[in-house]
Coordinates of C-alpha atoms (C1' of nucleotides) in Angstrom, one line a residue:
Chain O
M997 CA -0.6 -0.3 0.5
K998 CA 1.0 3.4 -0.5
T999 CA 1.4 6.0 1.9
N1000 CA 2.1 9.2 2.3
I1001 CA 4.5 10.8 4.8
H1002 CA 1.0 13.3 6.5
Q1003 CA 0.3 8.8 6.8
L1004 CA 3.5 8.1 8.1
L1005 CA 3.0 11.2 10.6
T1006 CA 0.0 10.2 12.3
Q1007 CA -1.0 6.5 11.5
T1008 CA 1.8 3.9 10.7
P1009 CA 2.6 2.5 13.6
L1010 CA 6.1 2.6 14.7
D1011 CA 8.9 0.2 14.0
T1012 CA 7.4 -0.2 10.4
E1013 CA 9.5 -0.7 7.6
V1014 CA 8.2 2.3 5.2
V1015 CA 9.0 3.4 1.7
V1016 CA 8.6 7.1 1.7
K1017 CA 9.1 9.3 -1.8
G1018 CA 9.0 12.7 -1.8
W1019 CA 11.4 16.2 -2.1
V1020 CA 14.9 17.3 -0.2
R1021 CA 13.6 20.3 1.9
N1022 CA 16.9 20.2 4.1
R1023 CA 19.8 17.9 4.9
R1024 CA 22.3 18.2 7.6
G1025 CA 24.6 16.4 8.5
S1026 CA 28.1 14.5 10.0
K1027 CA 30.8 12.4 9.2
Q1028 CA 29.4 9.5 10.1
V1029 CA 25.2 10.2 10.0
A1030 CA 23.2 12.2 7.6
F1031 CA 19.5 13.9 8.3
L1032 CA 17.5 15.0 5.4
T1033 CA 13.6 16.3 5.6
L1034 CA 11.4 15.2 2.5
N1035 CA 7.9 16.7 2.1
D1036 CA 5.4 15.1 -0.5
G1037 CA 2.8 17.5 -0.6
S1038 CA 0.4 15.3 1.7
T1039 CA 1.3 17.4 4.5
P1040 CA 2.8 21.0 6.2
H1041 CA 5.4 18.7 8.0
T1042 CA 8.4 16.7 7.0
I1043 CA 9.8 13.6 7.7
Q1044 CA 13.6 13.3 8.6
I1045 CA 15.4 10.7 7.5
V1046 CA 17.7 9.0 9.2
V1047 CA 20.7 7.9 7.3
N1048 CA 23.9 6.6 8.6
F1049 CA 27.1 5.7 6.3
D1050 CA 27.8 2.1 7.9
T1051 CA 24.5 1.1 5.5
I1052 CA 23.7 3.6 3.1
A1053 CA 26.9 4.2 0.9
E1054 CA 28.6 8.0 1.5
E1055 CA 28.4 8.0 -2.0
I1056 CA 24.9 7.4 -3.2
L1057 CA 24.5 11.3 -0.3
K1058 CA 27.1 13.1 -3.1
G1059 CA 24.3 15.4 -5.3
I1060 CA 21.4 14.9 -2.4
T1061 CA 20.7 19.2 -2.2
T1062 CA 17.8 21.0 -1.4
G1063 CA 14.8 20.0 -4.1
A1064 CA 16.2 15.9 -4.7
C1065 CA 13.8 13.7 -4.9
L1066 CA 14.5 10.0 -3.1
K1067 CA 12.5 7.2 -2.3
V1068 CA 13.9 5.7 0.5
V1069 CA 13.4 2.8 2.1
G1070 CA 14.2 2.5 5.2
K1071 CA 12.3 1.3 9.4
L1072 CA 10.0 4.6 10.7
I1073 CA 11.5 4.6 14.6
A1074 CA 11.0 7.5 17.1
S1075 CA 13.6 10.0 17.4
Q1076 CA 15.9 11.3 19.3
G1077 CA 15.8 14.7 18.6
Q1078 CA 12.7 17.3 18.3
Q1079 CA 10.1 15.2 16.0
A1080 CA 8.2 12.3 17.1
K1081 CA 8.8 10.3 14.0
E1082 CA 12.0 9.5 11.7
V1083 CA 12.8 7.0 9.1
V1084 CA 15.8 5.5 9.1
A1085 CA 16.6 4.3 5.5
Q1086 CA 17.8 1.3 4.3
S1087 CA 18.3 2.5 1.0
I1088 CA 18.2 5.2 -1.0
E1089 CA 17.0 5.6 -4.7
V1090 CA 17.8 9.4 -6.4
Y1091 CA 14.7 9.7 -8.9
G1092 CA 16.3 13.6 -9.8
L1093 CA 19.1 15.8 -7.9
A1094 CA 18.8 19.3 -8.1
D1095 CA 21.8 21.2 -9.1
G1096 CA 21.9 23.4 -6.3
E1097 CA 24.1 25.8 -8.4
T1098 CA 21.0 26.6 -10.4
Y1099 CA 17.7 25.6 -8.9
P1100 CA 16.1 28.5 -7.9
L1101 CA 15.1 27.5 -4.0
Q1102 CA 16.7 26.8 -0.7
P1103 CA 16.2 26.3 2.5
R1104 CA 15.7 29.1 3.9
K1105 CA 12.3 32.2 3.9
H1106 CA 12.1 33.8 0.7
S1107 CA 10.4 36.6 -0.9
L1108 CA 6.8 35.9 -2.0
E1109 CA 7.7 38.1 -5.0
F1110 CA 10.6 35.4 -5.7
I1111 CA 9.0 32.3 -5.2
R1112 CA 6.1 34.1 -7.4
E1113 CA 8.6 34.9 -10.1
N1114 CA 9.1 30.6 -10.2
A1115 CA 5.4 30.2 -9.6
H1116 CA 6.8 27.1 -11.6
L1117 CA 8.5 25.8 -8.6
R1118 CA 6.8 27.1 -5.4
A1119 CA 4.2 23.8 -5.2
R1120 CA 6.9 22.5 -3.6
T1121 CA 7.5 25.2 -0.7
A1122 CA 5.9 25.2 2.8
T1123 CA 4.2 28.1 3.0
F1124 CA 1.9 27.1 -1.4
G1125 CA 2.0 23.9 -0.5
A1126 CA -0.8 25.2 2.2
V1127 CA -2.1 27.6 0.5
F1128 CA -3.3 25.1 -2.7
R1129 CA -4.1 22.2 0.2
I1130 CA -6.7 24.4 1.5
R1131 CA -7.9 25.8 -1.4
H1132 CA -8.6 22.9 -2.6
S1133 CA -10.2 22.0 0.8
L1134 CA -12.2 25.3 0.2
A1135 CA -13.2 24.4 -4.1
F1136 CA -14.4 21.2 -2.6
A1137 CA -16.7 22.4 0.2
V1138 CA -18.1 24.8 -2.1
H1139 CA -19.7 21.6 -4.1
E1140 CA -20.4 19.8 -1.4
Y1141 CA -22.8 22.5 0.5
F1142 CA -24.5 23.5 -2.9
N1143 CA -25.3 19.7 -3.0
K1144 CA -26.3 19.3 0.2
E1145 CA -28.7 22.1 -0.2
G1146 CA -30.3 21.1 -3.5
F1147 CA -28.4 23.0 -5.6
Y1148 CA -27.4 22.0 -9.1
Y1149 CA -23.9 22.5 -10.6
V1150 CA -24.1 23.9 -14.1
N1151 CA -21.8 25.6 -16.6
T1152 CA -22.2 27.8 -18.6
P1153 CA -19.8 29.4 -21.7
I1154 CA -16.8 30.8 -21.2
I1155 CA -17.0 31.8 -25.1
T1156 CA -19.3 34.9 -25.2
A1157 CA -21.0 36.7 -27.8
S1158 CA -23.0 39.1 -25.2
D1159 CA -20.9 42.5 -24.4
A1160 CA -24.9 43.7 -22.3
E1161 CA -23.3 42.9 -18.4
G1162 CA -20.9 45.8 -18.4
A1163 CA -18.3 44.1 -15.3
G1164 CA -15.6 45.0 -16.8
Q1165 CA -13.4 45.3 -20.6
M1166 CA -12.9 41.5 -22.2
F1167 CA -10.4 39.3 -23.6
R1168 CA -11.3 39.5 -27.2
V1169 CA -12.2 35.2 -28.7
T1170 CA -10.7 35.5 -32.4
T1171 CA -9.6 33.7 -35.2
L1172 CA -8.6 36.4 -37.8
D1173 CA -5.4 36.9 -39.2
L1174 CA -4.7 40.0 -37.4
Q1175 CA -2.2 41.0 -39.9
Q1176 CA -4.8 40.8 -42.8
P1177 CA -8.3 41.3 -41.0
P1178 CA -11.0 41.3 -43.7
Q1179 CA -13.2 44.5 -44.0
T1180 CA -17.0 45.7 -44.4
E1181 CA -17.1 48.1 -46.9
E1182 CA -17.3 51.0 -44.4
G1183 CA -14.0 50.0 -43.0
Q1184 CA -14.7 48.3 -40.1
L1185 CA -13.6 44.4 -38.2
D1186 CA -15.7 42.1 -40.5
F1187 CA -16.5 40.2 -37.5
A1188 CA -18.8 38.2 -40.1
E1189 CA -16.3 36.3 -41.7
D1190 CA -14.9 35.4 -37.7
F1191 CA -14.7 31.8 -36.6
F1192 CA -19.0 32.0 -34.9
G1193 CA -19.6 34.7 -37.6
R1194 CA -19.8 37.9 -34.9
S1195 CA -17.6 39.5 -32.4
T1196 CA -17.0 36.5 -29.3
N1197 CA -15.3 37.1 -26.0
L1198 CA -14.4 35.1 -23.0
T1199 CA -16.7 35.4 -20.0
V1200 CA -16.7 38.1 -17.1
S1201 CA -20.0 36.9 -15.5
G1202 CA -21.6 33.5 -16.2
Q1203 CA -25.0 35.4 -14.6
L1204 CA -26.9 36.2 -16.9
E1205 CA -26.8 32.0 -18.1
A1206 CA -27.0 31.1 -14.8
E1207 CA -30.3 33.6 -14.5
L1208 CA -31.8 30.8 -17.1
L1209 CA -30.8 27.5 -15.5
A1210 CA -32.4 28.8 -12.6
L1211 CA -35.3 30.0 -13.8
G1212 CA -36.3 26.3 -14.7
L1213 CA -34.0 24.1 -12.5
G1214 CA -35.0 26.7 -9.3
K1215 CA -31.3 26.5 -7.6
V1216 CA -28.1 26.5 -9.2
Y1217 CA -24.2 27.4 -9.3
T1218 CA -21.4 28.1 -11.7
F1219 CA -17.9 27.7 -10.9
G1220 CA -15.9 28.6 -13.2
P1221 CA -13.0 30.4 -14.8
T1222 CA -13.9 33.9 -15.3
F1223 CA -12.3 37.1 -17.4
R1224 CA -11.7 40.3 -17.3
A1225 CA -9.1 42.6 -19.4
E1226 CA -9.1 45.3 -16.9
N1227 CA -5.4 46.7 -16.4
S1228 CA -6.0 46.6 -12.9
N1229 CA -2.7 46.7 -10.6
T1230 CA -4.1 45.5 -7.1
T1231 CA -3.1 42.2 -4.4
R1232 CA -7.2 41.8 -5.1
H1233 CA -7.7 41.7 -8.9
L1234 CA -6.0 39.0 -10.9
S1235 CA -7.3 38.9 -15.3
E1236 CA -8.0 35.4 -15.3
F1237 CA -10.1 34.1 -11.4
W1238 CA -12.4 31.5 -10.6
M1239 CA -16.3 32.6 -9.8
I1240 CA -19.1 31.2 -8.1
E1241 CA -22.2 32.2 -8.6
P1242 CA -24.6 30.7 -7.6
E1243 CA -28.7 31.2 -8.8
M1244 CA -32.1 31.0 -6.8
A1245 CA -35.5 30.8 -8.1
F1246 CA -38.2 32.3 -5.9
Y1247 CA -35.2 33.5 -3.4
N1248 CA -35.2 37.4 -2.6
I1249 CA -32.9 40.0 -1.4
Q1250 CA -33.5 38.7 2.3
D1251 CA -32.6 34.8 1.2
N1252 CA -30.4 35.7 -1.4
M1253 CA -28.1 37.5 1.8
D1254 CA -28.8 34.2 4.0
L1255 CA -27.9 31.8 1.8
A1256 CA -24.4 34.5 1.3
E1257 CA -24.1 34.4 4.8
D1258 CA -24.5 30.9 5.6
F1259 CA -22.7 29.4 1.9
V1260 CA -19.6 31.2 3.5
K1261 CA -19.5 30.3 7.1
Y1262 CA -19.9 26.5 6.1
V1263 CA -17.2 26.9 3.8
I1264 CA -14.9 28.9 6.3
R1265 CA -16.4 25.6 9.1
Y1266 CA -14.7 23.5 6.5
A1267 CA -11.0 24.5 6.2
L1268 CA -10.7 24.4 9.5
Q1269 CA -12.0 21.2 9.9
H1270 CA -9.9 19.8 7.5
N1271 CA -6.8 21.9 7.3
P1272 CA -6.3 22.9 11.0
E1273 CA -2.2 22.2 10.4
D1274 CA -1.8 24.2 7.4
L1275 CA -3.5 26.7 9.2
Q1276 CA -0.8 26.6 12.0
F1277 CA 1.7 26.8 9.1
L1278 CA 0.1 30.0 7.1
E1279 CA -0.7 31.9 11.0
K1280 CA 2.3 31.4 12.3
R1281 CA 4.2 32.7 8.5
L1282 CA 1.7 35.4 8.9
L1283 CA 2.5 36.4 12.7
D1284 CA 6.6 36.3 11.1
E1285 CA 5.5 39.0 8.0
E1286 CA 3.8 41.5 10.2
K1287 CA 6.6 41.0 13.1
N1288 CA 8.4 43.4 10.9
K1289 CA 4.8 46.0 10.4
K1290 CA 4.1 49.5 12.5
Q1291 CA 1.5 47.7 15.9
E1292 CA -1.3 49.5 13.9
E1293 CA -0.3 47.7 10.1
R1294 CA -0.4 44.0 11.7
S1295 CA -3.8 41.9 12.0
P1296 CA -6.2 42.4 14.7
M1297 CA -5.7 38.8 15.5
P1298 CA -4.6 35.9 14.5
L1299 CA -5.6 33.3 11.2
V1300 CA -7.9 30.6 13.1
E1301 CA -8.6 33.1 16.0
K1302 CA -10.7 35.6 12.5
L1303 CA -12.1 32.7 10.5
N1304 CA -13.9 31.6 14.0
F1305 CA -14.6 35.1 15.0
V1306 CA -16.4 35.2 11.6
L1307 CA -17.8 31.8 11.8
D1308 CA -19.2 33.2 15.4
H1309 CA -21.3 36.3 14.9
S1310 CA -23.5 37.2 12.5
F1311 CA -22.8 39.6 9.9
E1312 CA -23.7 42.8 10.5
R1313 CA -26.5 43.7 7.5
I1314 CA -27.3 47.5 7.0
T1315 CA -28.7 49.6 3.9
Y1316 CA -26.6 51.2 2.0
T1317 CA -29.1 55.2 3.2
E1318 CA -27.9 53.7 6.7
A1319 CA -24.1 53.2 5.5
I1320 CA -23.9 56.7 4.4
N1321 CA -25.2 57.8 8.0
I1322 CA -23.0 56.2 9.8
L1323 CA -20.0 57.3 7.5
L1324 CA -21.2 60.7 7.3
N1325 CA -21.1 60.7 11.8
S1326 CA -18.0 59.1 11.6
K1327 CA -14.2 60.8 13.1
P1328 CA -12.9 60.6 10.2
H1329 CA -15.8 62.5 8.2
K1330 CA -15.4 64.6 10.2
K1331 CA -12.4 65.1 10.8
K1332 CA -11.8 65.8 7.0
K1333 CA -9.7 62.4 6.5
F1334 CA -11.3 60.8 4.0
T1335 CA -10.1 61.5 0.5
Y1336 CA -13.6 60.6 -1.4
E1337 CA -16.4 62.8 -0.9
V1338 CA -19.4 61.4 1.2
K1339 CA -22.5 61.0 0.3
W1340 CA -25.9 59.9 -0.5
G1341 CA -25.1 58.6 -3.5
I1342 CA -21.3 57.8 -4.2
D1343 CA -20.3 54.1 -5.0
L1344 CA -18.6 53.2 -2.1
Q1345 CA -15.2 53.6 -2.0
S1346 CA -12.2 51.5 -1.0
E1347 CA -11.5 53.7 2.3
H1348 CA -15.0 54.1 3.1
E1349 CA -15.7 50.6 3.2
R1350 CA -12.6 49.0 5.1
Y1351 CA -14.2 51.9 8.0
L1352 CA -17.1 50.5 8.4
V1353 CA -15.8 46.4 8.9
E1354 CA -12.6 47.4 10.2
K1355 CA -12.7 50.3 12.3
H1356 CA -17.1 50.5 13.2
F1357 CA -18.5 46.8 12.9
K1358 CA -15.3 45.0 13.4
K1359 CA -16.5 41.7 11.7
P1360 CA -18.6 41.2 8.4
V1361 CA -21.1 43.6 6.5
I1362 CA -23.6 43.7 4.1
I1363 CA -24.8 46.6 3.0
V1364 CA -28.3 46.2 0.6
D1365 CA -30.5 48.4 -0.9
Y1366 CA -27.4 50.8 -3.2
P1367 CA -28.7 53.9 -5.3
K1368 CA -30.1 52.9 -8.2
A1369 CA -28.2 54.8 -10.8
I1370 CA -24.5 53.4 -9.6
K1371 CA -26.1 49.5 -10.1
A1372 CA -26.1 47.2 -13.3
F1373 CA -29.9 47.3 -14.6
Y1374 CA -30.7 43.9 -14.2
M1375 CA -31.2 44.8 -10.2
K1376 CA -34.8 44.7 -9.1
S1377 CA -36.0 48.0 -8.6
N1378 CA -36.9 49.1 -5.0
D1379 CA -40.6 50.5 -4.5
Q1380 CA -42.2 53.6 -3.0
E1381 CA -38.9 55.8 -3.5
E1382 CA -37.9 60.2 -2.5
V1383 CA -37.7 60.8 -6.6
G1384 CA -33.9 61.0 -6.9
K1385 CA -33.1 58.8 -3.8
E1386 CA -34.0 55.1 -6.0
T1387 CA -32.7 52.1 -5.0
V1388 CA -32.0 48.7 -5.6
R1389 CA -32.1 45.1 -3.9
A1390 CA -28.2 44.9 -4.6
M1391 CA -25.8 43.6 -1.5
D1392 CA -22.7 43.5 -1.0
V1393 CA -20.6 41.1 1.3
L1394 CA -17.2 42.9 3.0
F1395 CA -14.9 41.2 5.0
P1396 CA -12.1 42.8 6.5
G1397 CA -8.4 42.8 4.8
I1398 CA -9.7 41.9 1.2
G1399 CA -13.0 44.6 1.1
E1400 CA -15.8 43.3 -1.5
I1401 CA -15.7 39.5 -1.0
I1402 CA -19.3 39.0 -2.9
G1403 CA -22.2 41.3 -4.9
G1404 CA -25.4 39.6 -5.3
S1405 CA -29.4 41.0 -5.9
Q1406 CA -32.9 40.4 -6.1
R1407 CA -33.0 40.6 -10.1
E1408 CA -35.7 42.3 -11.9
E1409 CA -38.2 40.0 -12.8
N1410 CA -41.0 42.8 -14.8
Y1411 CA -40.4 42.4 -18.0
E1412 CA -41.9 46.4 -18.2
K1413 CA -39.2 47.4 -16.2
L1414 CA -36.6 45.6 -16.9
T1415 CA -36.6 46.6 -20.7
E1416 CA -37.0 49.9 -19.2
R1417 CA -34.4 50.4 -17.5
M1418 CA -31.9 48.5 -19.8
T1419 CA -33.1 50.7 -22.8
A1420 CA -32.1 53.8 -20.4
M1421 CA -28.7 52.5 -20.1
N1422 CA -28.6 52.0 -23.5
I1423 CA -28.6 48.3 -23.5
S1424 CA -29.3 46.8 -26.6
L1425 CA -33.0 44.3 -26.1
E1426 CA -32.9 42.6 -30.0
E1427 CA -29.8 41.2 -28.3
M1428 CA -30.1 40.5 -25.0
W1429 CA -34.0 38.5 -26.3
W1430 CA -33.0 35.5 -25.0
Y1431 CA -32.6 37.0 -21.6
L1432 CA -35.6 38.7 -21.9
D1433 CA -36.9 35.6 -23.2
T1434 CA -37.8 34.2 -19.0
R1435 CA -39.3 37.8 -17.8
R1436 CA -41.7 37.6 -21.1
F1437 CA -42.8 33.7 -20.9
G1438 CA -43.1 32.5 -16.9
T1439 CA -41.0 34.9 -15.2
A1440 CA -40.7 34.7 -11.5
P1441 CA -39.0 36.3 -8.3
H1442 CA -35.7 35.6 -8.3
S1443 CA -32.1 36.3 -6.9
G1444 CA -28.0 35.1 -7.0
F1445 CA -24.7 36.6 -6.2
G1446 CA -21.1 36.2 -7.5
L1447 CA -17.7 35.3 -5.3
G1448 CA -15.1 35.7 -6.2
F1449 CA -13.1 31.9 -5.1
E1450 CA -9.3 33.7 -4.7
R1451 CA -10.7 36.2 -2.6
L1452 CA -12.5 34.0 -0.5
V1453 CA -9.0 31.7 -0.5
Q1454 CA -7.3 34.8 0.6
F1455 CA -9.0 35.5 4.0
V1456 CA -8.6 32.1 4.9
T1457 CA -5.6 31.9 3.9
G1458 CA -4.2 35.2 4.8
M1459 CA -2.6 35.6 1.8
T1460 CA -2.1 38.8 1.3
N1461 CA -1.2 39.4 -2.5
I1462 CA -4.5 37.3 -5.0
R1463 CA -1.5 36.2 -7.3
D1464 CA -0.2 33.7 -4.3
V1465 CA -3.3 31.9 -4.2
I1466 CA -4.5 30.7 -7.6
P1467 CA -1.3 28.3 -9.1
F1468 CA -1.1 30.5 -12.3
P1469 CA -2.0 33.9 -11.9
R1470 CA -2.4 36.2 -14.7
T1471 CA -2.4 39.6 -14.3
P1472 CA -1.9 42.6 -16.4
K1473 CA 2.0 41.4 -18.7
N1474 CA 2.5 38.2 -16.7
A1475 CA 1.1 35.0 -18.3
D1476 CA 4.6 33.3 -17.4
F1477 CA 4.1 29.6 -16.5
Chain J
rU686 C1' -4.1 53.8 -16.0
rC687 C1' -2.7 57.4 -11.4
rC688 C1' 0.5 58.1 -7.2
rU689 C1' 4.7 56.4 -4.2
rC690 C1' 8.4 53.7 -3.6
rU691 C1' 12.2 49.7 -5.2
rU692 C1' 15.9 47.7 -9.0
rU693 C1' 23.9 45.9 -6.7
rA694 C1' 26.5 37.8 -6.7
rG695 C1' 21.3 32.1 -6.2
rC696 C1' 18.9 34.6 -2.3
rU697 C1' 17.9 38.6 1.8
rC698 C1' 20.5 42.7 1.8
rA699 C1' 25.3 46.6 3.1
rG700 C1' 27.6 50.3 0.0
rC701 C1' 29.5 57.4 3.0
rU702 C1' 30.1 63.4 0.1
rG703 C1' 30.8 60.9 -7.3
rG704 C1' 37.0 58.2 -6.3
rU705 C1' 41.4 53.4 -8.1
rU706 C1' 40.7 45.8 -6.7
rA707 C1' 32.3 46.0 -5.9
rG708 C1' 31.0 43.7 0.5
rA709 C1' 28.3 40.8 3.7
rG710 C1' 25.3 36.6 5.4
rC711 C1' 23.0 32.9 3.6
rA712 C1' 23.0 28.8 -1.1
rC713 C1' 26.8 26.0 -4.0
rC714 C1' 31.1 23.2 -3.8
rU715 C1' 35.7 21.3 -0.8
rG716 C1' 37.6 20.1 4.0
rA717 C1' 36.6 19.3 9.5
rC718 C1' 33.4 17.2 13.1
rU719 C1' 29.7 10.9 17.0
rG720 C1' 22.2 12.5 16.0
rU721 C1' 21.8 17.4 13.4
rU722 C1' 17.0 20.6 14.0
rA723 C1' 18.0 28.2 10.1
rA724 C1' 23.0 22.9 12.6
rU725 C1' 28.2 24.7 13.8
rC726 C1' 33.7 25.6 12.1
rA727 C1' 37.9 26.7 8.3
rG728 C1' 38.6 27.6 2.9
rG729 C1' 37.0 27.8 -2.5
rG730 C1' 34.0 29.7 -7.2
rG731 C1' 30.5 33.3 -8.1
rG732 C1' 29.1 39.8 -10.4
rU733 C1' 26.1 42.7 -17.9
rC734 C1' 25.8 47.3 -10.2
rC735 C1' 18.1 46.8 -14.7
rU736 C1' 18.5 49.3 -20.0
rU737 C1' 19.6 52.9 -22.6
rG738 C1' 21.4 57.7 -23.3
rG739 C1' 24.3 62.1 -21.2
rU740 C1' 26.7 65.5 -17.0
rU741 C1' 32.3 63.9 -15.0
rC742 C1' 39.0 63.3 -15.7
rG743 C1' 36.0 59.7 -13.1
rA744 C1' 29.2 57.2 -12.3
rG745 C1' 27.0 51.4 -8.6
rC746 C1' 26.0 56.5 -6.6
rC747 C1' 24.5 62.2 -10.4
rC748 C1' 20.3 63.5 -14.3
rA749 C1' 16.8 61.8 -18.5
rA750 C1' 14.4 58.5 -21.6
rG751 C1' 12.3 53.5 -20.5
rA752 C1' 11.3 48.3 -18.6
rA753 C1' 10.7 45.3 -14.0
rG754 C1' 9.0 44.8 -9.4
rA755 C1' 6.4 46.0 -4.1
rG756 C1' 2.4 49.0 -2.3
rG757 C1' -1.7 52.5 -2.7
rA758 C1' -5.9 54.1 -5.4
rG759 C1' -9.4 53.7 -9.5
rC760 C1' -12.5 49.2 -11.6
rC761 C1' -14.7 45.4 -9.6
rA762 C1' -15.2 39.2 -7.7

RNA sequence: UCCUCUUUAGCUCAGCUGGUUAGAGCACCUGACUGUUAAUCAGGGGGUCCUUGGUUCGAGCCCAAGAAGAGGAGCCA
């Protein structure tokens, strides 16, 4: 039976003959004995291999440095050193050496920027091992949650012709000859000649398609790649990221918020239960990293405590109007510390959101009922409101440290109101005929939201740069590996 | 896209007011050491000082342009 290092450390009884395969993290030694620490990705911990030179020819150890991959046959025994268990080698087979002169990773702390430049090898580091294991757990928990709640997993297209969503700049998909593109008589690019016979792009959201499926299947969710060609250079934006978009028939905005909170708590709890050692490792990493920071820039609580805090407290729910009033009465506003003016109708800026979440409530906050003027066409209008202060049933879930983690709304199901709004916003009714058909035939109240998966992974792992929570980050000017 | 900062050995960094042969720790190699834990000790090799142009007798250091990276902002998830 194949055993991994996690099993060796936690389950395998002592004095068992074992086979260990993994990559060397570190090597120490003296004349008689060498110590290798090995990791195989199954655990944040390493197992120590003891090599006595009277058993193993010293020649075999030549060239085995950090990064080498080995197969070790030996016996699992109680360690004389600080770790509980270790393996005394009986034989060693070298799968591959890693030339010390050129192998980039060393048994020392590297900067995250350096490791990012070597993203092809970073799965071998303790930090990224932990991050990617947690990422897996969260992804698995997403499916588990929705499955248990009666949702269907649906796949929406990655190549779309829709350009009505307005979620951001899009990547064009084309097979046209860019050297000599076909032109129409007016001198425009002739997309009739293109592969699909029309202009197509990578999806910026699966929401509109998910709505079609929800209005038939009831409760659905998507979990897939999403693309935005925005020139965003921040620690929380990617050009290619994974989005989770549940869409539910017969859910109003309250149901939508309840679901969002329950869902996020479920997946965080899952990671706490399934990756305690990885989280402990990352917690320690974060503490080390923040040692050099000023007190006020450090995280207010350790990682695991922060996650438990989120589970133990209900998210604060306030309306946009209430949020504006809190901000108007806040110290930074009165002392004119905000860069952006606070008044009803503005889109809340990062500094405002951060004040509400990190200073005022000190926990996750859900803001609802945003001004209609700053939100998308498909969001349901609230009734009977003061002229000039119309709102829509939109909600954002704000998390400390990363800001908006979820954006959602109840959708406008009324055909007349929807088309009126689309016309006002210059969105083509003809192109969106398929979307409007759901309102024309058997329309139903429904809601949904989108959650940026990487932002969730960021929050749970405490990683501050979103490029460090996806194996192959795509950002402006960077598509390496 | 805007603002700020950064770029010197494989990595992390130092390098004074512009001055002659550019340094340290770690990594790597060689050797020492009776079980190490960031092992330790001794020695060795290793440099396009981001690029281009300029100022100067002389530039790692000053000036200009550009590139890349980081942080923040905007856009958003």
